[in-house]
Coordinates of C-alpha atoms in Angstrom, one line a residue:
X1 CA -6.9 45.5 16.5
X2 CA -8.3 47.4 13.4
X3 CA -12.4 48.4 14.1
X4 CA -13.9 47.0 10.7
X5 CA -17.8 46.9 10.5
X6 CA -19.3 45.6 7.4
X7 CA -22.7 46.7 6.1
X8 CA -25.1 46.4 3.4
X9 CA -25.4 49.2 0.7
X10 CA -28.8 51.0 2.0
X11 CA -27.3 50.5 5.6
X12 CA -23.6 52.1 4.8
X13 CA -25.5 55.0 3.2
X14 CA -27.5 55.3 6.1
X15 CA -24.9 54.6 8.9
X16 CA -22.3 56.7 8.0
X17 CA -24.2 60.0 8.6
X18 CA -23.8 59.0 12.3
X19 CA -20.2 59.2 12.2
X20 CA -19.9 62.5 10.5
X21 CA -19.0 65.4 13.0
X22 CA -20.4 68.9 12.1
X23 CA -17.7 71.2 12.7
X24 CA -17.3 74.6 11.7
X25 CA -14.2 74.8 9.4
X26 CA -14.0 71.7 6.6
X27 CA -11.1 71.1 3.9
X28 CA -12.8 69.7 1.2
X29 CA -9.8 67.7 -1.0
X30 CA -10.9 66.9 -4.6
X31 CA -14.4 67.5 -4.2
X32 CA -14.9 68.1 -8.3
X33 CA -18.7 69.6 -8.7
X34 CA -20.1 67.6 -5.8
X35 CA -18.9 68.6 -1.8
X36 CA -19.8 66.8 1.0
X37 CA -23.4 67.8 1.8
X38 CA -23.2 66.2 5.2
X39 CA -23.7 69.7 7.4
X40 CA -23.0 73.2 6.6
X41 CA -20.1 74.7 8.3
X42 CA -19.1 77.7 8.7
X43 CA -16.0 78.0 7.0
X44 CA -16.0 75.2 3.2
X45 CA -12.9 75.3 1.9
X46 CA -12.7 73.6 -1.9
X47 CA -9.5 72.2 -2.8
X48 CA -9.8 71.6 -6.4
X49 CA -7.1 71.3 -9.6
X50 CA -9.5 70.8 -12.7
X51 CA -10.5 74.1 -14.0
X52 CA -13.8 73.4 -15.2
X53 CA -14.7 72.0 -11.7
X54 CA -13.9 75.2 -10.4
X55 CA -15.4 77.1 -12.7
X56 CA -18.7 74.9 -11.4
X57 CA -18.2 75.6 -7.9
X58 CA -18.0 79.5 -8.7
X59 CA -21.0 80.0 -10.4
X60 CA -22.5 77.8 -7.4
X61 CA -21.1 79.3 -4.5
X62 CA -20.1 82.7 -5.8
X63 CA -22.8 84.9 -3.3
X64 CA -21.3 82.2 -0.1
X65 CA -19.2 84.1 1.8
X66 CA -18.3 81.2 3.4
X67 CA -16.8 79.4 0.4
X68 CA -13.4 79.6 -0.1
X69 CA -11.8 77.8 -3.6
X70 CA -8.3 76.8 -3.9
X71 CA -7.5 75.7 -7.3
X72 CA -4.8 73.6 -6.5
X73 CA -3.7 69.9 -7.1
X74 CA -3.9 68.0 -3.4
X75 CA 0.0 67.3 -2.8
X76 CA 0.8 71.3 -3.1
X77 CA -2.4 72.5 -1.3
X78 CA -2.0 70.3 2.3
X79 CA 1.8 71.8 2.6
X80 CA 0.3 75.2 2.9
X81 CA -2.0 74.4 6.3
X82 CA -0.3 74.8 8.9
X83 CA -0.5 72.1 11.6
X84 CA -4.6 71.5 13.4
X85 CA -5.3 74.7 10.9
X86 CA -9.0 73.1 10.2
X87 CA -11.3 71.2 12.2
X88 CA -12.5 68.5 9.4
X89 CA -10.8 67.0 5.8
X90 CA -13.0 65.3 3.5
X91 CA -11.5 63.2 0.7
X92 CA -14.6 61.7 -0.9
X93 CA -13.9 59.4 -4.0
X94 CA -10.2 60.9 -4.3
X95 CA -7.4 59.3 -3.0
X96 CA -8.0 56.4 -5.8
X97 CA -6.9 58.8 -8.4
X98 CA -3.5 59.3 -7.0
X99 CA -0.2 56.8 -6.6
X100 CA -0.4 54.9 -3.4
X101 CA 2.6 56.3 -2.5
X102 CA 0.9 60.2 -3.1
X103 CA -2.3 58.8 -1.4
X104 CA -0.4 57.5 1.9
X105 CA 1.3 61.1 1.8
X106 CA -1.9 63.3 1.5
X107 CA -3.3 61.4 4.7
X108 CA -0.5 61.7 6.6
X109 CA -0.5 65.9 6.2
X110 CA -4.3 66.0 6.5
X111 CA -3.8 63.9 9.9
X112 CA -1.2 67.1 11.0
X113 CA -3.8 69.5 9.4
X114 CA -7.1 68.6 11.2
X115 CA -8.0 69.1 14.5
X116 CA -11.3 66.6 15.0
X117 CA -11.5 64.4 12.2
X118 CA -10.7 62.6 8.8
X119 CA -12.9 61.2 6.3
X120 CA -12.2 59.0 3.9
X121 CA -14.6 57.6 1.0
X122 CA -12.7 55.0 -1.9
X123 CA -13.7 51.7 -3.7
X124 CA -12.8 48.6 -2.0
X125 CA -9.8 47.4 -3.6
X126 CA -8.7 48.7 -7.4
X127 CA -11.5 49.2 -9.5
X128 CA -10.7 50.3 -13.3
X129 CA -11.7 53.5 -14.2
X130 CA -10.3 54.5 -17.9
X131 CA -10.9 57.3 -20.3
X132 CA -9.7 58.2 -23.8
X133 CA -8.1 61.3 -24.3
X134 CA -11.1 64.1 -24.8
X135 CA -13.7 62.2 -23.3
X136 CA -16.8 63.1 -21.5
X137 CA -16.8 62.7 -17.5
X138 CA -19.7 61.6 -15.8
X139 CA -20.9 64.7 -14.9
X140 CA -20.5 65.7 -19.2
X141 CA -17.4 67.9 -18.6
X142 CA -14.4 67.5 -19.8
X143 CA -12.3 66.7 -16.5
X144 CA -12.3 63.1 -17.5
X145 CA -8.2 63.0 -17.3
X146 CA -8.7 64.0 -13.1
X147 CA -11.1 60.6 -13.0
X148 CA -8.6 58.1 -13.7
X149 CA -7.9 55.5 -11.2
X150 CA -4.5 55.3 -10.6
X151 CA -4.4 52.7 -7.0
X152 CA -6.5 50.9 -5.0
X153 CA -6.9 50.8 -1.5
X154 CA -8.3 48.4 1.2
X155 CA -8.8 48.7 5.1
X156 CA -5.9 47.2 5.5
X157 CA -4.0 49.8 4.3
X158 CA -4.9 52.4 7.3
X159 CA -3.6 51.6 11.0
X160 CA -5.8 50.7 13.8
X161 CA -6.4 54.1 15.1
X162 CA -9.2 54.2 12.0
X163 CA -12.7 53.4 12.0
X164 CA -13.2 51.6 9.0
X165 CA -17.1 50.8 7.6
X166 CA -17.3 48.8 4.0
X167 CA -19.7 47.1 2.0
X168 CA -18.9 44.5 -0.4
X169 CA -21.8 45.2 -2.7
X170 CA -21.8 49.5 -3.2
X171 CA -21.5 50.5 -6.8
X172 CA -24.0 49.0 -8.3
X173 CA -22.7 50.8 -11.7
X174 CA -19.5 51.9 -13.3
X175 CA -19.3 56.0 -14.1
X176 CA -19.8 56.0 -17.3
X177 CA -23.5 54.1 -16.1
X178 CA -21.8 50.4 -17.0
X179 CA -23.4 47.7 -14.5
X180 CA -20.9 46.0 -12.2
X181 CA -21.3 42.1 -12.2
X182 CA -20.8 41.6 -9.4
X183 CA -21.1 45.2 -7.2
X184 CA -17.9 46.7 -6.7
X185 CA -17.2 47.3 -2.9
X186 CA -16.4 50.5 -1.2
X187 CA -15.4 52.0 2.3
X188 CA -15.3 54.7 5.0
X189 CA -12.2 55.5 7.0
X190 CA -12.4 58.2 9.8
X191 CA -10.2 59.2 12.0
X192 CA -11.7 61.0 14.9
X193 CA -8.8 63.6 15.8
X194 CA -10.3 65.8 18.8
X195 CA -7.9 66.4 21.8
X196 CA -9.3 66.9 25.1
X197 CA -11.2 64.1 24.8
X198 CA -10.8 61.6 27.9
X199 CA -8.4 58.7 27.3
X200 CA -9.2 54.7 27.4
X201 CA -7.1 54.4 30.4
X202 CA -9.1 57.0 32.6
X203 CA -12.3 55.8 31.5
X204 CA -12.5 54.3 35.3
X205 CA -12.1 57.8 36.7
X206 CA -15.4 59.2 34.4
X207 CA -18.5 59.0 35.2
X208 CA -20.5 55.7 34.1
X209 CA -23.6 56.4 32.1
X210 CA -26.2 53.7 31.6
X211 CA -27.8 53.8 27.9
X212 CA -31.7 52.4 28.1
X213 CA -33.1 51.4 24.6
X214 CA -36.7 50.0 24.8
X215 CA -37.3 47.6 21.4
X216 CA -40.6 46.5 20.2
X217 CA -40.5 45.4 16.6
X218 CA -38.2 48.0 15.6
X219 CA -35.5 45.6 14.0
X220 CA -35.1 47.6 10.8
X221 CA -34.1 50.0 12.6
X222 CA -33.0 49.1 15.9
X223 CA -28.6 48.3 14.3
X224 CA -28.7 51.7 13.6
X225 CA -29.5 53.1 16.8
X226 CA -26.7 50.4 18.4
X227 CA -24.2 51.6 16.3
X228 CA -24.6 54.9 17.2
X229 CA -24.2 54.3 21.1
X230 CA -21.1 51.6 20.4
X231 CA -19.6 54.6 18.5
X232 CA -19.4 57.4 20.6
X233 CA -16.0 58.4 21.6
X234 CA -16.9 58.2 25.3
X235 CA -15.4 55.3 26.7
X236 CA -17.4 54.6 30.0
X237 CA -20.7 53.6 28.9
X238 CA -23.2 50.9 29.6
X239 CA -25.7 49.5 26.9
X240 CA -28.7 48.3 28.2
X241 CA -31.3 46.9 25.2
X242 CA -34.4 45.2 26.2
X243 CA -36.6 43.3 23.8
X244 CA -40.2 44.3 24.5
X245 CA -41.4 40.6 23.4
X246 CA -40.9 41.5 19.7
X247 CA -42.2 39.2 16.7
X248 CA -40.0 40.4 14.4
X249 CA -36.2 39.7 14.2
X250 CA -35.2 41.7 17.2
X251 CA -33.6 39.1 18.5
X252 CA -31.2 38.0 16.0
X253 CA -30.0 41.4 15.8
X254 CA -29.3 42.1 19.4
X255 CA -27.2 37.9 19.5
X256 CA -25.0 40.0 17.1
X257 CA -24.4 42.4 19.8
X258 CA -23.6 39.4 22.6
X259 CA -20.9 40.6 24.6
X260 CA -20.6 44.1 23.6
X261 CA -24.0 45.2 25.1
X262 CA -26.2 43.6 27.8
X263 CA -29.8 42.7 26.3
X264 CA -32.6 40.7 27.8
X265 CA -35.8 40.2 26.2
X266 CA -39.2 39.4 27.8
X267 CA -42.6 38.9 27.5
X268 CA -44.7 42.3 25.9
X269 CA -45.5 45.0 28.7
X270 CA -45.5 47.9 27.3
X271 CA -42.6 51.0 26.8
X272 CA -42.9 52.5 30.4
X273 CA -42.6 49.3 32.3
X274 CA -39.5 48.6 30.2
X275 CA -38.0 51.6 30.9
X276 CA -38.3 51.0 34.4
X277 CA -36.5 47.7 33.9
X278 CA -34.2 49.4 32.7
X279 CA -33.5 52.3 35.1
X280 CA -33.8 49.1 37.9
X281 CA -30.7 47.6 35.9
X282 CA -28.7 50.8 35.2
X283 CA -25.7 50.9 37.4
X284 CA -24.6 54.5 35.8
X285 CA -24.4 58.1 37.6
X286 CA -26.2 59.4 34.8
X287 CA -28.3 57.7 33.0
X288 CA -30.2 58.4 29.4
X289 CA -33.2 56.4 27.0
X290 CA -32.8 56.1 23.7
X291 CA -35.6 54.9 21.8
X292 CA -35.0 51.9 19.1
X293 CA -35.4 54.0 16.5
X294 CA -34.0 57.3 17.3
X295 CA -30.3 57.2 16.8
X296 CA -27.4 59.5 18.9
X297 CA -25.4 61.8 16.9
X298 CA -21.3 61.7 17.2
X299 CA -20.3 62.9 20.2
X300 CA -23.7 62.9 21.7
X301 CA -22.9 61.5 25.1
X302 CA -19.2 63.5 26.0
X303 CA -20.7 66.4 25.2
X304 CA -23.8 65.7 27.4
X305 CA -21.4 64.3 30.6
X306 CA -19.3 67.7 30.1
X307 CA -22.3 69.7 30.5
X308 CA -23.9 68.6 33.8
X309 CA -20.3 68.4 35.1
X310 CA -19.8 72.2 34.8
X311 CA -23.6 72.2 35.7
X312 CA -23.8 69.8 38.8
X313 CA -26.6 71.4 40.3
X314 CA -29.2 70.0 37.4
X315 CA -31.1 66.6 37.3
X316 CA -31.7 66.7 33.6
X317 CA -30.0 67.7 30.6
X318 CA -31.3 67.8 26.8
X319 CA -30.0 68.6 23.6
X320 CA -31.4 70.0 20.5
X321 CA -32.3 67.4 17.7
X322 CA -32.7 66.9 14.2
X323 CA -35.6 65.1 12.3
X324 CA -35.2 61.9 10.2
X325 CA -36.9 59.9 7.9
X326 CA -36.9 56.4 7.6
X327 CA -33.6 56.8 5.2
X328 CA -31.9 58.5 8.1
X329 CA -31.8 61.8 5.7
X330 CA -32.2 65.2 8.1
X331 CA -35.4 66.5 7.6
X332 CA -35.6 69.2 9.9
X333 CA -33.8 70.6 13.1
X334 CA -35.4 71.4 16.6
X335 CA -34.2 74.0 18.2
X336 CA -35.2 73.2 21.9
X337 CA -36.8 75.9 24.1
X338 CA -34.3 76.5 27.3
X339 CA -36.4 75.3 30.4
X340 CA -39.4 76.5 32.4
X341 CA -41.2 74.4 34.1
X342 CA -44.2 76.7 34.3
X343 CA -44.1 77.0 30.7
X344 CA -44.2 73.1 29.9
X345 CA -46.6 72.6 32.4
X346 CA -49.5 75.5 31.2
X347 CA -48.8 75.2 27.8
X348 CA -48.8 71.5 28.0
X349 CA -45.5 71.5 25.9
X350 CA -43.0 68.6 26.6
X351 CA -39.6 70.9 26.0
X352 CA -37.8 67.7 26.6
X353 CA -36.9 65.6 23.6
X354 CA -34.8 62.7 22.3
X355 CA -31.1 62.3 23.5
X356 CA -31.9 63.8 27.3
X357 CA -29.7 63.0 30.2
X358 CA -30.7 62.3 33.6
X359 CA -28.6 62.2 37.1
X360 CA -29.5 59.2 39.3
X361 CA -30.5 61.3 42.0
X362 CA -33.4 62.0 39.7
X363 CA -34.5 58.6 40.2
X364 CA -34.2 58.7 43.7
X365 CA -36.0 62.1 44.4
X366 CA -38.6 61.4 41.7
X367 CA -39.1 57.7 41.9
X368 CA -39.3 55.9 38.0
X369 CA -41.7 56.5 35.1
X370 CA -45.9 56.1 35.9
X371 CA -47.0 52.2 34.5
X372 CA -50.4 54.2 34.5
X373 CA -49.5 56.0 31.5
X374 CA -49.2 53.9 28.5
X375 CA -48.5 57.3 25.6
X376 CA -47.5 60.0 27.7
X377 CA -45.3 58.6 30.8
X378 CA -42.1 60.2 29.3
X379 CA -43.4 64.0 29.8
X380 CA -45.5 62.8 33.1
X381 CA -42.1 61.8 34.7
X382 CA -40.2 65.1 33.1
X383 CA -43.5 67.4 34.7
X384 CA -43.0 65.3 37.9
X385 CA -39.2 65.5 37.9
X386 CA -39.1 69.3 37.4
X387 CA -41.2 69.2 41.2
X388 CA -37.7 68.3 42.4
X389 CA -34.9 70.5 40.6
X390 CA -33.4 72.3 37.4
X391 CA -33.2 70.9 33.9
X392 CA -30.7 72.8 31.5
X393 CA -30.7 73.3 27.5
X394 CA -27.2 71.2 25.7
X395 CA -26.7 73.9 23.3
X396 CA -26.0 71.6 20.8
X397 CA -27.7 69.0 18.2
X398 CA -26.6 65.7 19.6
X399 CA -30.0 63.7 19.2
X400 CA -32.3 62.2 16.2
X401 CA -36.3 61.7 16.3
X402 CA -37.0 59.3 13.4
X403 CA -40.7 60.5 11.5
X404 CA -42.2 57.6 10.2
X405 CA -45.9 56.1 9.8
X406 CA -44.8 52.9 12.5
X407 CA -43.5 55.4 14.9
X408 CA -45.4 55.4 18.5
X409 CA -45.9 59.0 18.4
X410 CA -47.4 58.9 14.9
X411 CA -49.1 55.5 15.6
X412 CA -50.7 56.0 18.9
X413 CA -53.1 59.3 17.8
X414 CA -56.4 58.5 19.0
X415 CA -58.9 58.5 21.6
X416 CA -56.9 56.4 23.9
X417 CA -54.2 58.8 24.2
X418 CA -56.2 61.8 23.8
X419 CA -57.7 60.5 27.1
X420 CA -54.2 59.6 28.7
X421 CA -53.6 63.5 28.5
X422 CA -56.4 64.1 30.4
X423 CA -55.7 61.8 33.4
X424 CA -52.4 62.8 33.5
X425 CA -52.9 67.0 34.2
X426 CA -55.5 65.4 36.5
X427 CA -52.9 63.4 38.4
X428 CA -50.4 65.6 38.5
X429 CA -52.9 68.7 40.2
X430 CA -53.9 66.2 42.6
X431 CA -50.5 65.9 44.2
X432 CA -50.6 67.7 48.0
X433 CA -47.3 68.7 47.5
X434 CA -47.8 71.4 44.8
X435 CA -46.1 75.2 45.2
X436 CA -48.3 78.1 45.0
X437 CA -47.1 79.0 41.2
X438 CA -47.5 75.8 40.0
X439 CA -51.6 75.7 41.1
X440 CA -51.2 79.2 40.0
X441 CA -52.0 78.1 36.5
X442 CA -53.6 75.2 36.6
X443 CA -56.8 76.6 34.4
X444 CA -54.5 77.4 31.7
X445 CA -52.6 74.1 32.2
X446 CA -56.2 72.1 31.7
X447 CA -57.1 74.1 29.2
X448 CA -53.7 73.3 27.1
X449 CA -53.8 69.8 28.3
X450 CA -57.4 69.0 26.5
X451 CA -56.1 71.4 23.4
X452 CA -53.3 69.4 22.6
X453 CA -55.6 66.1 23.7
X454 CA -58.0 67.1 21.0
X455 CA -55.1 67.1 18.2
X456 CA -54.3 63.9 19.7
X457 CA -57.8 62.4 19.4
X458 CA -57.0 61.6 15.3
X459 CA -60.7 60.3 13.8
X460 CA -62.7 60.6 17.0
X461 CA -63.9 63.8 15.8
X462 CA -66.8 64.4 18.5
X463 CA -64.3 63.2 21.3
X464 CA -61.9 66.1 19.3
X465 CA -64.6 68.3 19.3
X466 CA -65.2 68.2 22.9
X467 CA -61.6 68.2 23.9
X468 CA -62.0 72.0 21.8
X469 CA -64.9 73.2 24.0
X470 CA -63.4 72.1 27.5
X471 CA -60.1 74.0 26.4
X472 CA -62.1 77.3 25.5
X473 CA -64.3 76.5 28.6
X474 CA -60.9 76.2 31.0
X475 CA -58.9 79.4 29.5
X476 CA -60.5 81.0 27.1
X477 CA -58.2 84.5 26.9
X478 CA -55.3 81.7 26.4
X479 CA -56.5 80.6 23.4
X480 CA -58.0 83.6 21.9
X481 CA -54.4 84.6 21.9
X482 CA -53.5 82.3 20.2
X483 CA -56.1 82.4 17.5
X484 CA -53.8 81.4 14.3
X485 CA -53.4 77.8 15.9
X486 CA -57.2 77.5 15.1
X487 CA -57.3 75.9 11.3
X488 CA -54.8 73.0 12.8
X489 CA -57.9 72.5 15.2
X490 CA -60.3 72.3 12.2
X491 CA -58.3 70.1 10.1
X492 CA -58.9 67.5 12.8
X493 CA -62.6 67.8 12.9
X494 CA -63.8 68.3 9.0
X495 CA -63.3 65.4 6.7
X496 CA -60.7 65.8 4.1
X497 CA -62.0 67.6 1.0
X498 CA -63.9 70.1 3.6
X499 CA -60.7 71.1 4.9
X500 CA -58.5 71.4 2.0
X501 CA -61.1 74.0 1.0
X502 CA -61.2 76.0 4.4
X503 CA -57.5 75.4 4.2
X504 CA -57.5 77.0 0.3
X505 CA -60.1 79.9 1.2
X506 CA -57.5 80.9 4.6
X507 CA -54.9 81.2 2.0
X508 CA -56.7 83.6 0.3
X509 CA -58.0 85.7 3.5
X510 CA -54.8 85.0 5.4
X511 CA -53.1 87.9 3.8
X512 CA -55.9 90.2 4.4
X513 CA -56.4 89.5 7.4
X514 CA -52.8 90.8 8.1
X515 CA -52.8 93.5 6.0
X516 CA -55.7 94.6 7.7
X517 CA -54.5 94.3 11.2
X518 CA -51.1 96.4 10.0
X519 CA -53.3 99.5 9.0
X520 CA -55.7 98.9 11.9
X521 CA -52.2 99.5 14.0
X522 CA -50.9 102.4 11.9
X523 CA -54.2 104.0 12.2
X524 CA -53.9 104.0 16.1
X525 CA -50.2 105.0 16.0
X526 CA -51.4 107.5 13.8
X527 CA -54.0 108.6 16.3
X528 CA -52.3 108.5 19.3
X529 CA -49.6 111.0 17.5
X530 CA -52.4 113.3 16.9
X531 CA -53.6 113.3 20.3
X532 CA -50.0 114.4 21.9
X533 CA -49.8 117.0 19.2
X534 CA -53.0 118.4 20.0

């Protein structure tokens, strides 16, 4: 049965970026002035025949060593890779301007080429595209002849080992800026490629990992997140959404999902109390929350499973993750820190993020998330947890954190949860239980805790303030350390305008001050030279 999920514009745009592999060696087929700008791999190779299009791509790319550009019409250039030569092929808006007959043939090489994946982008159906003889493209070149659509192609037309994802209603307007009436549709086709990968019929054999996703009005965003957990290419998984007594249309999107995912939804009580539903529900050996709005990457959970397999003596393991924006568009990439629990705990840093995997004996050692703590019960239980065993770094980006005014971590700044981090460092030093490094550094882990709880404290400035003075008060060589976190500290104390004039005048001494500190240093290298001469 062929996979075909149909989407609105804005959603396709946003969905699709979930389904994209970063790889490090990509065939780029036809690209004209524009390649994919999904990821940068290592390795871009542009497979292009209009001249002036390549011409473009050299005077973009010519200082990237890690551009290649064949100038070379499609049919000739895939006979000359040799078979699972490249990881990925794009063909994005390309196979339309070939004969059916070509197309079908240029997917079938690029299926022998790659090793992990195909992409396909085309219009839904034939949609006209003419141009007279010396006319202008879109992009006002003259490779109008190599925009020509020559077929048209529908789902139908690629077997069911395809993933196909279409809208109806894409382009809005024609190429030469024409509006469509109605839309013309348009869809994806990938074919995920990677060998190695464990097949449907062993899925019993594999591990089962439960998949937690807490919802509270989240709707707009929440399809998004389930797509990404119903599309990775691991095959023993189980879906677990509960509504947190939502008011928006939560509901109506998860009856879509009847029967592919199990969902309940119940009265409001709050993120940590619905995580523990949740982990009271999951059947899995490993087990993993991910937040309404906070979407896997491809590939997120096979890669995690193959980790703590080679790794079986770890309770928790977490990827790096990327930053988006309430488009879905990358914003930014964390690189993790590898583990110490020390670390987390004095510096009151949660190395932990989105898209972390946890073994069930966690549960059982550690218990479930604290209902005490409303804000901060995800990095309570990971400082609780670490009491018990090992957590490892996933070397890889597998996991999203959406940044956006709604979200809890945004949302939740104030005095409330500046407080929560207080009670927590409390809580956690008044366990009996604790090993002589761990109340090693509990001064520094206070003062931390009430630094990071003034940040947290948003407009209570005075409750800010005081959070400030306890940390000094609790560590003060800590912090004198780390004196260039200071004007972050102010911003959160002076009103607006004051601060965007201490923040101007730190620009200006900024640079002095450092300059300053070089010669101070050169000064003393200089003198301790002059002492071993003399």
């Amino acid at each position: 049965m062929m996979n075909i999920q149909w989407f609105d514009r804005d959603t396709l745009r946003s969905t699709i970026r979930l389904w994209i592999k970063e790889v490090d060696v990509v065939l780029d087929i036809g690209c004209g002035i524009r390649p994919q700008g999904f990821f940068k791999p290592k390795l871009h190779i542009f497979c292009e025949p209009c001249s002036e299009y390549v011409n473009a791509l050299q005077r973009r790319f010519w200082e990237s060593p890690d551009v290649i550009i064949l100038q070379t019409p499609a049919q000739q250039a895939v006979k000359m890779f040799p078979d699972k030569s490249v990881d990925s092929i794009f063909m994005l808006d390309f196979i339309e301007h070939l004969d059916k007959e070509e197309g079908k043939q240029v997917i079938a090489d690029c299926e022998r080429i790659a090793r992990k994946q195909v992409v396909v982008f085309t219009p839904l159906g034939f949609v006209a595209q003419e141009y007279e003889a010396g006319e202008s493209d879109a992009w006002g070149l003259h490779g109008s002849q190599w925009q020509i659509h020559k077929s048209g192609w529908l789902p139908e037309d690629f077997d069911e080992s395809w993933t196909i994802l279409a809208s109806t209603t894409y382009h809005l307007v024609s190429a030469k800026g024409e509006t469509f009436d109605p839309p013309a549709g348009a869809f994806w086709a990938i074919k995920n490629l990677q060998t190695g990968k464990p097949s449907l019929e062993k899925a019993s054999d594999l591990p089962l990992v439960s998949i937690i996703t807490p919802a509270y009005n989240r709707a707009s965003y929440l399809e998004e997140t389930i797509q990404s957990v119903l599309t990775q290419d691991y095959p023993n998984i189980e879906y677990i959404v509960l509504d947190d007594g939502s008011t928006d249309n939560t509901r109506e999107v998860l009856e879509r999902y009847s029967g592919r995912i199990i969902w309940e939804t119940h009265p409001n009580m709050g993120e940590t109390r619905t995580v523990n539903k949740g982990f009271g529900l999951a059947k899995g050996e490993i087990i993993a929350v991910v937040n309404s709005d906070d979407p896997l990457l491809p590939g997120a959970v096979s890669t995690a499973v193959g980790f703590m397999q080679l790794n079986k003596d770890i309770l928790v393991a977490y990827p790096d993750w990327n930053y988006i924006d309430s488009n879905s568009v990358t914003m930014g990439h964390m690189r993790v820190p590898e583990y110490d629990h020390l670390y987390m705990l004095k510096r009151h840093h949660c190395s932990v993020g989105p898209g972390a995997f946890i073994c069930r004996k966690a549960l059982d050692l550690a218990g479930m998330r604290d209902p005490d703590f409303k804000y901060v019960g995800d990095f309570e239980f990971w400082l609780r947890l670490g009491l018990y065993g090992k957590f490892a770094r996933i070397p890889r980006t597998l996991a999203t954190f959406r940044v956006h005014p709604d979200s809890a971590s945004v949302a939740a700044k104030g005095k409330a949860m500046a407080d929560e981090h207080i009670r927590m460092i409390r809580k956690f030093y008044s366990r009996p239980d604790l090993p002589p490094e761990v109340i090693g550094v509990r001064a520094e882990a206070f003062s931390w805790a009430h630094w990071v709880a003034g940040l947290a404290a948003g407009s209570s400035r005075w409750a800010a303030l005081w959070h400030y003075i306890k940390a000094a008060a609790y560590h003060p060589r800590s912090l004198r350390k780390n004196f260039h976190r200071w004007p972050v500290a102010v911003s959160t104390l002076a009103p607006r305008p004051v601060f965007a004039v201490m923040q101007w005048g730190w620009h200006l001494v900024r640079p002095m001050i450092i300059k300053l500190r070089s010669f101070v240093r050169r000064s003393s290298r200089l003198q301790e030279t002059e002492n071993d001469n003399g």
